[in-house]
mmCIF file of C-alpha atoms in Angstrom:
data_model
loop_
_atom_site.group_PDB
_atom_site.id
_atom_site.type_symbol
_atom_site.label_atom_id
_atom_site.label_comp_id
_atom_site.label_asym_id
_atom_site.label_seq_id
_atom_site.Cartn_x
_atom_site.Cartn_y
_atom_site.Cartn_z
ATOM 1 C CA MET X 13 -9.862 -46.686 38.102
ATOM 2 C CA ALA X 14 -12.372 -44.074 39.281
ATOM 3 C CA ASN X 15 -9.575 -41.573 39.888
ATOM 4 C CA PHE X 16 -8.127 -42.315 36.460
ATOM 5 C CA ARG X 17 -11.504 -41.613 34.843
ATOM 6 C CA LYS X 18 -11.787 -38.315 36.727
ATOM 7 C CA ILE X 19 -8.304 -37.278 35.609
ATOM 8 C CA LEU X 20 -9.096 -38.266 32.015
ATOM 9 C CA ALA X 21 -12.346 -36.294 32.100
ATOM 10 C CA THR X 22 -10.553 -33.257 33.490
ATOM 11 C CA LEU X 23 -7.865 -33.417 30.802
ATOM 12 C CA SER X 24 -10.520 -33.743 28.090
ATOM 13 C CA THR X 25 -12.343 -30.685 29.407
ATOM 14 C CA VAL X 26 -9.123 -28.665 29.474
ATOM 15 C CA ALA X 27 -8.343 -29.725 25.900
ATOM 16 C CA ILE X 28 -11.780 -28.664 24.697
ATOM 17 C CA LEU X 29 -11.570 -25.305 26.463
ATOM 18 C CA SER X 30 -8.088 -24.719 25.045
ATOM 19 C CA THR X 31 -9.380 -25.383 21.540
ATOM 20 C CA LEU X 32 -12.216 -22.919 22.066
ATOM 21 C CA VAL X 33 -9.815 -20.256 23.304
ATOM 22 C CA VAL X 34 -7.498 -20.717 20.305
ATOM 23 C CA THR X 35 -10.417 -20.678 17.864
ATOM 24 C CA THR X 36 -11.800 -17.507 19.421
ATOM 25 C CA ALA X 37 -8.395 -15.830 19.265
ATOM 26 C CA VAL X 38 -7.955 -16.665 15.590
ATOM 27 C CA SER X 39 -11.432 -15.414 14.738
ATOM 28 C CA ALA X 40 -10.889 -12.180 16.639
ATOM 29 C CA ALA X 41 -7.700 -11.544 14.661
ATOM 30 C CA GLY X 42 -9.656 -11.083 11.437
ATOM 31 C CA TYR X 43 -11.383 -7.873 10.399
ATOM 32 C CA THR X 44 -15.119 -8.096 10.955
ATOM 33 C CA ASP X 45 -15.874 -6.134 7.780
ATOM 34 C CA VAL X 46 -13.703 -8.177 5.400
ATOM 35 C CA PRO X 47 -15.767 -11.330 4.761
ATOM 36 C CA SER X 48 -14.309 -14.522 3.339
ATOM 37 C CA ASP X 49 -15.861 -13.834 -0.080
ATOM 38 C CA SER X 50 -14.412 -10.321 -0.383
ATOM 39 C CA TRP X 51 -12.181 -9.827 -3.431
ATOM 40 C CA ALA X 52 -9.679 -8.045 -1.175
ATOM 41 C CA LYS X 53 -9.490 -10.634 1.609
ATOM 42 C CA SER X 54 -6.365 -12.443 0.411
ATOM 43 C CA TYR X 55 -4.535 -9.138 0.024
ATOM 44 C CA VAL X 56 -5.644 -7.869 3.420
ATOM 45 C CA ASP X 57 -4.732 -11.181 5.082
ATOM 46 C CA ASN X 58 -1.310 -11.066 3.455
ATOM 47 C CA LEU X 59 -0.574 -7.642 4.902
ATOM 48 C CA VAL X 60 -1.905 -8.630 8.312
ATOM 49 C CA GLU X 61 0.574 -11.519 8.340
ATOM 50 C CA LEU X 62 3.353 -9.065 7.514
ATOM 51 C CA CYS X 63 2.200 -6.744 10.333
ATOM 52 C CA VAL X 64 1.385 -3.966 7.876
ATOM 53 C CA PHE X 65 -2.205 -4.032 9.170
ATOM 54 C CA THR X 66 -3.257 -5.069 12.673
ATOM 55 C CA GLY X 67 -6.081 -7.432 11.724
ATOM 56 C CA GLU X 68 -8.193 -6.211 14.635
ATOM 57 C CA GLY X 69 -11.618 -4.588 14.694
ATOM 58 C CA LYS X 70 -12.798 -3.065 11.413
ATOM 59 C CA PHE X 71 -10.711 -2.508 8.292
ATOM 60 C CA ARG X 72 -13.133 -0.063 6.624
ATOM 61 C CA PRO X 73 -12.296 -1.285 3.101
ATOM 62 C CA ALA X 74 -14.379 1.339 1.287
ATOM 63 C CA ASP X 75 -12.895 4.302 3.194
ATOM 64 C CA ASN X 76 -10.290 6.549 1.623
ATOM 65 C CA MET X 77 -6.757 6.002 2.862
ATOM 66 C CA SER X 78 -4.860 9.014 4.137
ATOM 67 C CA ARG X 79 -1.346 9.901 3.061
ATOM 68 C CA ALA X 80 -0.037 9.170 6.555
ATOM 69 C CA GLU X 81 -1.654 5.730 6.621
ATOM 70 C CA PHE X 82 -0.272 4.876 3.208
ATOM 71 C CA VAL X 83 3.249 5.972 4.055
ATOM 72 C CA LYS X 84 3.172 3.722 7.108
ATOM 73 C CA SER X 85 1.890 0.824 4.998
ATOM 74 C CA VAL X 86 4.646 1.019 2.389
ATOM 75 C CA VAL X 87 7.433 1.723 4.886
ATOM 76 C CA VAL X 88 6.520 -1.397 6.856
ATOM 77 C CA ALA X 89 5.801 -3.573 3.812
ATOM 78 C CA ALA X 90 8.996 -2.579 2.002
ATOM 79 C CA GLY X 91 11.077 -2.926 5.159
ATOM 80 C CA LEU X 92 12.503 0.568 4.848
ATOM 81 C CA GLU X 93 14.852 1.795 7.545
ATOM 82 C CA GLY X 94 16.605 4.996 8.524
ATOM 83 C CA THR X 95 15.444 8.407 9.613
ATOM 84 C CA THR X 96 16.165 12.049 8.941
ATOM 85 C CA ALA X 97 15.130 15.489 10.089
ATOM 86 C CA ILE X 98 12.000 16.820 8.420
ATOM 87 C CA THR X 99 10.596 20.320 8.106
ATOM 88 C CA PHE X 100 6.927 19.642 7.419
ATOM 89 C CA PRO X 101 4.986 22.031 9.680
ATOM 90 C CA ASP X 102 2.073 19.560 9.828
ATOM 91 C CA VAL X 103 4.153 16.600 11.060
ATOM 92 C CA LYS X 104 5.105 16.866 14.734
ATOM 93 C CA ASP X 105 7.457 14.531 16.590
ATOM 94 C CA GLY X 106 4.615 13.286 18.777
ATOM 95 C CA ASP X 107 2.416 12.276 15.835
ATOM 96 C CA TRP X 108 2.013 8.502 15.422
ATOM 97 C CA PHE X 109 2.996 8.749 11.760
ATOM 98 C CA ALA X 110 6.081 10.939 12.238
ATOM 99 C CA PRO X 111 8.604 8.039 12.368
ATOM 100 C CA TYR X 112 7.238 6.588 9.126
ATOM 101 C CA VAL X 113 7.309 9.959 7.378
ATOM 102 C CA LYS X 114 10.920 10.465 8.466
ATOM 103 C CA THR X 115 11.875 7.038 7.153
ATOM 104 C CA ALA X 116 10.086 7.672 3.870
ATOM 105 C CA VAL X 117 11.875 11.004 3.433
ATOM 106 C CA ALA X 118 15.225 9.412 4.322
ATOM 107 C CA ASN X 119 14.696 6.850 1.554
ATOM 108 C CA GLY X 120 13.644 9.390 -1.057
ATOM 109 C CA VAL X 121 10.081 8.103 -1.172
ATOM 110 C CA ILE X 122 8.260 11.374 -0.428
ATOM 111 C CA GLY X 123 9.048 15.067 -0.576
ATOM 112 C CA GLY X 124 5.833 16.843 0.372
ATOM 113 C CA TYR X 125 3.748 19.491 -1.364
ATOM 114 C CA ALA X 126 5.084 22.603 -3.044
ATOM 115 C CA ASN X 127 3.835 24.636 -0.048
ATOM 116 C CA GLY X 128 6.167 22.726 2.275
ATOM 117 C CA LYS X 129 3.476 20.646 3.937
ATOM 118 C CA PHE X 130 2.989 16.882 3.897
ATOM 119 C CA GLY X 131 -0.787 16.754 4.281
ATOM 120 C CA PRO X 132 -0.906 13.635 6.474
ATOM 121 C CA ASN X 133 -4.688 13.595 6.728
ATOM 122 C CA ASP X 134 -5.327 14.315 3.048
ATOM 123 C CA SER X 135 -6.861 11.477 1.094
ATOM 124 C CA LEU X 136 -4.249 9.728 -1.005
ATOM 125 C CA THR X 137 -4.762 9.988 -4.760
ATOM 126 C CA ARG X 138 -4.089 7.197 -7.232
ATOM 127 C CA GLU X 139 -1.203 8.985 -8.919
ATOM 128 C CA GLN X 140 0.392 9.803 -5.558
ATOM 129 C CA ALA X 141 0.117 6.135 -4.607
ATOM 130 C CA ALA X 142 1.820 5.170 -7.868
ATOM 131 C CA LYS X 143 4.828 7.371 -7.178
ATOM 132 C CA ILE X 144 5.187 6.265 -3.561
ATOM 133 C CA VAL X 145 5.018 2.570 -4.467
ATOM 134 C CA VAL X 146 7.599 2.902 -7.258
ATOM 135 C CA LYS X 147 9.969 4.725 -4.909
ATOM 136 C CA ALA X 148 9.376 2.566 -1.831
ATOM 137 C CA PHE X 149 9.806 -0.752 -3.634
ATOM 138 C CA ASP X 150 12.589 0.552 -5.867
ATOM 139 C CA LEU X 151 10.896 -0.494 -9.107
ATOM 140 C CA PRO X 152 12.826 0.432 -12.280
ATOM 141 C CA GLU X 153 10.751 3.061 -14.044
ATOM 142 C CA VAL X 154 9.014 2.038 -17.251
ATOM 143 C CA THR X 155 8.104 4.756 -19.765
ATOM 144 C CA PRO X 156 6.421 3.436 -22.920
ATOM 145 C CA THR X 157 5.922 5.724 -25.883
ATOM 146 C CA SER X 158 2.146 5.162 -25.914
ATOM 147 C CA PRO X 159 0.049 5.866 -22.794
ATOM 148 C CA SER X 160 -1.998 3.043 -21.301
ATOM 149 C CA PHE X 161 -4.755 5.415 -20.169
ATOM 150 C CA SER X 162 -6.509 8.321 -21.837
ATOM 151 C CA ASP X 163 -6.268 10.451 -18.688
ATOM 152 C CA VAL X 164 -2.548 9.956 -17.958
ATOM 153 C CA LYS X 165 -0.545 11.591 -20.720
ATOM 154 C CA ALA X 166 3.171 11.243 -21.345
ATOM 155 C CA SER X 167 3.620 14.893 -20.326
ATOM 156 C CA ASP X 168 2.006 14.353 -16.894
ATOM 157 C CA TRP X 169 4.346 14.239 -13.885
ATOM 158 C CA SER X 170 2.910 10.898 -12.791
ATOM 159 C CA TYR X 171 3.148 9.215 -16.208
ATOM 160 C CA GLY X 172 6.276 7.158 -15.509
ATOM 161 C CA TYR X 173 5.056 6.034 -12.099
ATOM 162 C CA VAL X 174 1.624 4.959 -13.343
ATOM 163 C CA GLU X 175 3.045 3.161 -16.375
ATOM 164 C CA THR X 176 5.581 1.398 -14.177
ATOM 165 C CA LEU X 177 2.834 -0.079 -12.000
ATOM 166 C CA VAL X 178 0.922 -1.128 -15.102
ATOM 167 C CA SER X 179 4.023 -2.793 -16.528
ATOM 168 C CA TYR X 180 4.647 -4.758 -13.340
ATOM 169 C CA GLY X 181 1.026 -5.909 -13.117
ATOM 170 C CA ILE X 182 0.253 -3.911 -9.985
ATOM 171 C CA VAL X 183 -2.553 -1.713 -11.387
ATOM 172 C CA SER X 184 -4.785 -1.997 -14.413
ATOM 173 C CA GLY X 185 -7.095 1.021 -14.286
ATOM 174 C CA TYR X 186 -10.862 1.224 -14.704
ATOM 175 C CA GLY X 187 -12.988 -0.658 -17.187
ATOM 176 C CA ASN X 188 -13.576 2.550 -19.168
ATOM 177 C CA GLY X 189 -9.917 2.796 -20.125
ATOM 178 C CA LYS X 190 -9.086 5.498 -17.582
ATOM 179 C CA PHE X 191 -6.808 5.452 -14.558
ATOM 180 C CA GLY X 192 -8.414 8.245 -12.527
ATOM 181 C CA PRO X 193 -5.141 9.786 -11.320
ATOM 182 C CA MET X 194 -6.829 12.276 -9.000
ATOM 183 C CA ASP X 195 -9.332 9.796 -7.563
ATOM 184 C CA SER X 196 -8.921 8.866 -3.922
ATOM 185 C CA VAL X 197 -7.546 5.417 -3.140
ATOM 186 C CA LYS X 198 -9.718 3.111 -1.059
ATOM 187 C CA ARG X 199 -8.257 0.992 1.712
ATOM 188 C CA ASP X 200 -9.053 -2.300 -0.018
ATOM 189 C CA GLN X 201 -7.334 -1.006 -3.163
ATOM 190 C CA VAL X 202 -4.259 -0.200 -1.088
ATOM 191 C CA ALA X 203 -4.189 -3.765 0.218
ATOM 192 C CA LYS X 204 -4.064 -5.085 -3.345
ATOM 193 C CA ILE X 205 -1.506 -2.556 -4.596
ATOM 194 C CA VAL X 206 0.924 -3.089 -1.719
ATOM 195 C CA SER X 207 0.545 -6.877 -1.797
ATOM 196 C CA LEU X 208 1.277 -7.018 -5.520
ATOM 197 C CA ALA X 209 4.207 -4.629 -5.144
ATOM 198 C CA LEU X 210 5.832 -7.161 -2.814
ATOM 199 C CA SER X 211 6.064 -9.668 -5.671
ATOM 200 C CA PRO X 212 5.713 -7.747 -8.950
ATOM 201 C CA GLU X 213 5.432 -9.473 -12.300
ATOM 202 C CA ALA X 214 8.207 -9.191 -14.866
ATOM 203 C CA PRO X 215 7.880 -5.921 -16.828
ATOM 204 C CA VAL X 216 5.683 -6.154 -19.901
ATOM 205 C CA VAL X 217 7.676 -6.220 -23.131
ATOM 206 C CA ASP X 218 6.911 -3.676 -25.857
ATOM 207 C CA GLU X 219 5.435 -5.849 -28.635
ATOM 208 C CA ASP X 220 6.399 -3.472 -31.454
ATOM 209 C CA GLU X 221 10.062 -3.175 -30.593
ATOM 210 C CA ASP X 222 10.333 -6.514 -28.725
ATOM 211 C CA GLU X 223 12.166 -4.853 -25.873
ATOM 212 C CA GLU X 224 11.424 -3.301 -22.535
ATOM 213 C CA VAL X 225 11.154 0.447 -22.278
ATOM 214 C CA VAL X 226 12.837 0.897 -18.921
ATOM 215 C CA VAL X 227 14.678 3.742 -17.250
ATOM 216 C CA THR X 228 16.822 2.669 -14.320
ATOM 217 C CA GLY X 229 18.789 4.572 -11.712
ATOM 218 C CA GLY X 230 18.647 8.332 -11.391
ATOM 219 C CA ASP X 231 17.991 10.676 -8.522
ATOM 220 C CA LEU X 232 15.266 9.563 -6.150
ATOM 221 C CA GLY X 233 14.247 13.170 -5.594
ATOM 222 C CA VAL X 234 11.432 14.640 -7.663
ATOM 223 C CA MET X 235 11.485 18.292 -8.615
ATOM 224 C CA VAL X 236 8.411 20.212 -7.513
ATOM 225 C CA SER X 237 7.202 22.998 -9.764
ATOM 226 C CA SER X 238 3.983 24.721 -10.778
ATOM 227 C CA GLU X 239 3.478 21.863 -13.238
ATOM 228 C CA THR X 240 3.698 19.296 -10.463
ATOM 229 C CA PRO X 241 0.635 20.195 -8.401
ATOM 230 C CA ALA X 242 0.375 16.943 -6.503
ATOM 231 C CA ALA X 243 3.947 16.068 -5.652
ATOM 232 C CA VAL X 244 4.143 13.580 -2.811
#
C-alpha cells in the first residue's frame, strides 16, 4: 500500500508538471504586446493559426508594415504557389523575402515601381495594400460610378482596388470619410485586412440600379506610367 501511494504521488506530480509545461508553452505562443482586449487580437490570432505570423515575441501592432512583410503575409495566407525569375535590383536571392516576391510576381500580384525596383523595406501604403489583396485573393474588381471616399477618385489608379475592398467588407476608411490612400499601413491593420480577405462578404449591391457593378477577368498585369506613381 505504501508503494502504491508513492507511485500515485509521483504520477500526480508528473501530471501537474506536464500541465504547467503545456500552459507555459501556450502562453509563450502569444504576442506579448497584443493583449486579450485588443481590437486586433482575433485577427492576429487567426493569422498565427494559419502560420502567416509566428505568434512569438512582440507583434509591434502600431508599427508600419513593409512591402516585403506584406507580400509574405498575403502569399502565405492566400496559399499562392509558383516562382519566376525577377529583375528587381533590390531583391537578392539570399534575402528572406525573395521567395515570396518571386511567387507574388509569378501570380501577377506585384510588378514593382516604375524605376524597376521593388522597395522591400518601404512602408506599405493603403492603396498598395488594396491592389495586392485584390490580386492575391483573386477578388472580382468592383467599380461603382460614385466614389466611396473623397480622396480616392474614379480617375485614380487605385480606385478599382480600393472600391473592391470596400464592396467586400474588407476596408471601410476613416471616420472623416477619407481612405488615406498614401497613408502607411500598420501591422494590426494588416492583420484585419488579410483575415477578412480570407472570407470576404458578398459584394455590396448598387441600390440605385439594383445590380452589382463588377468587372471580372482581364489581365493581371497593371500598366505602369507617369500617372501610376505608386504601382506595386
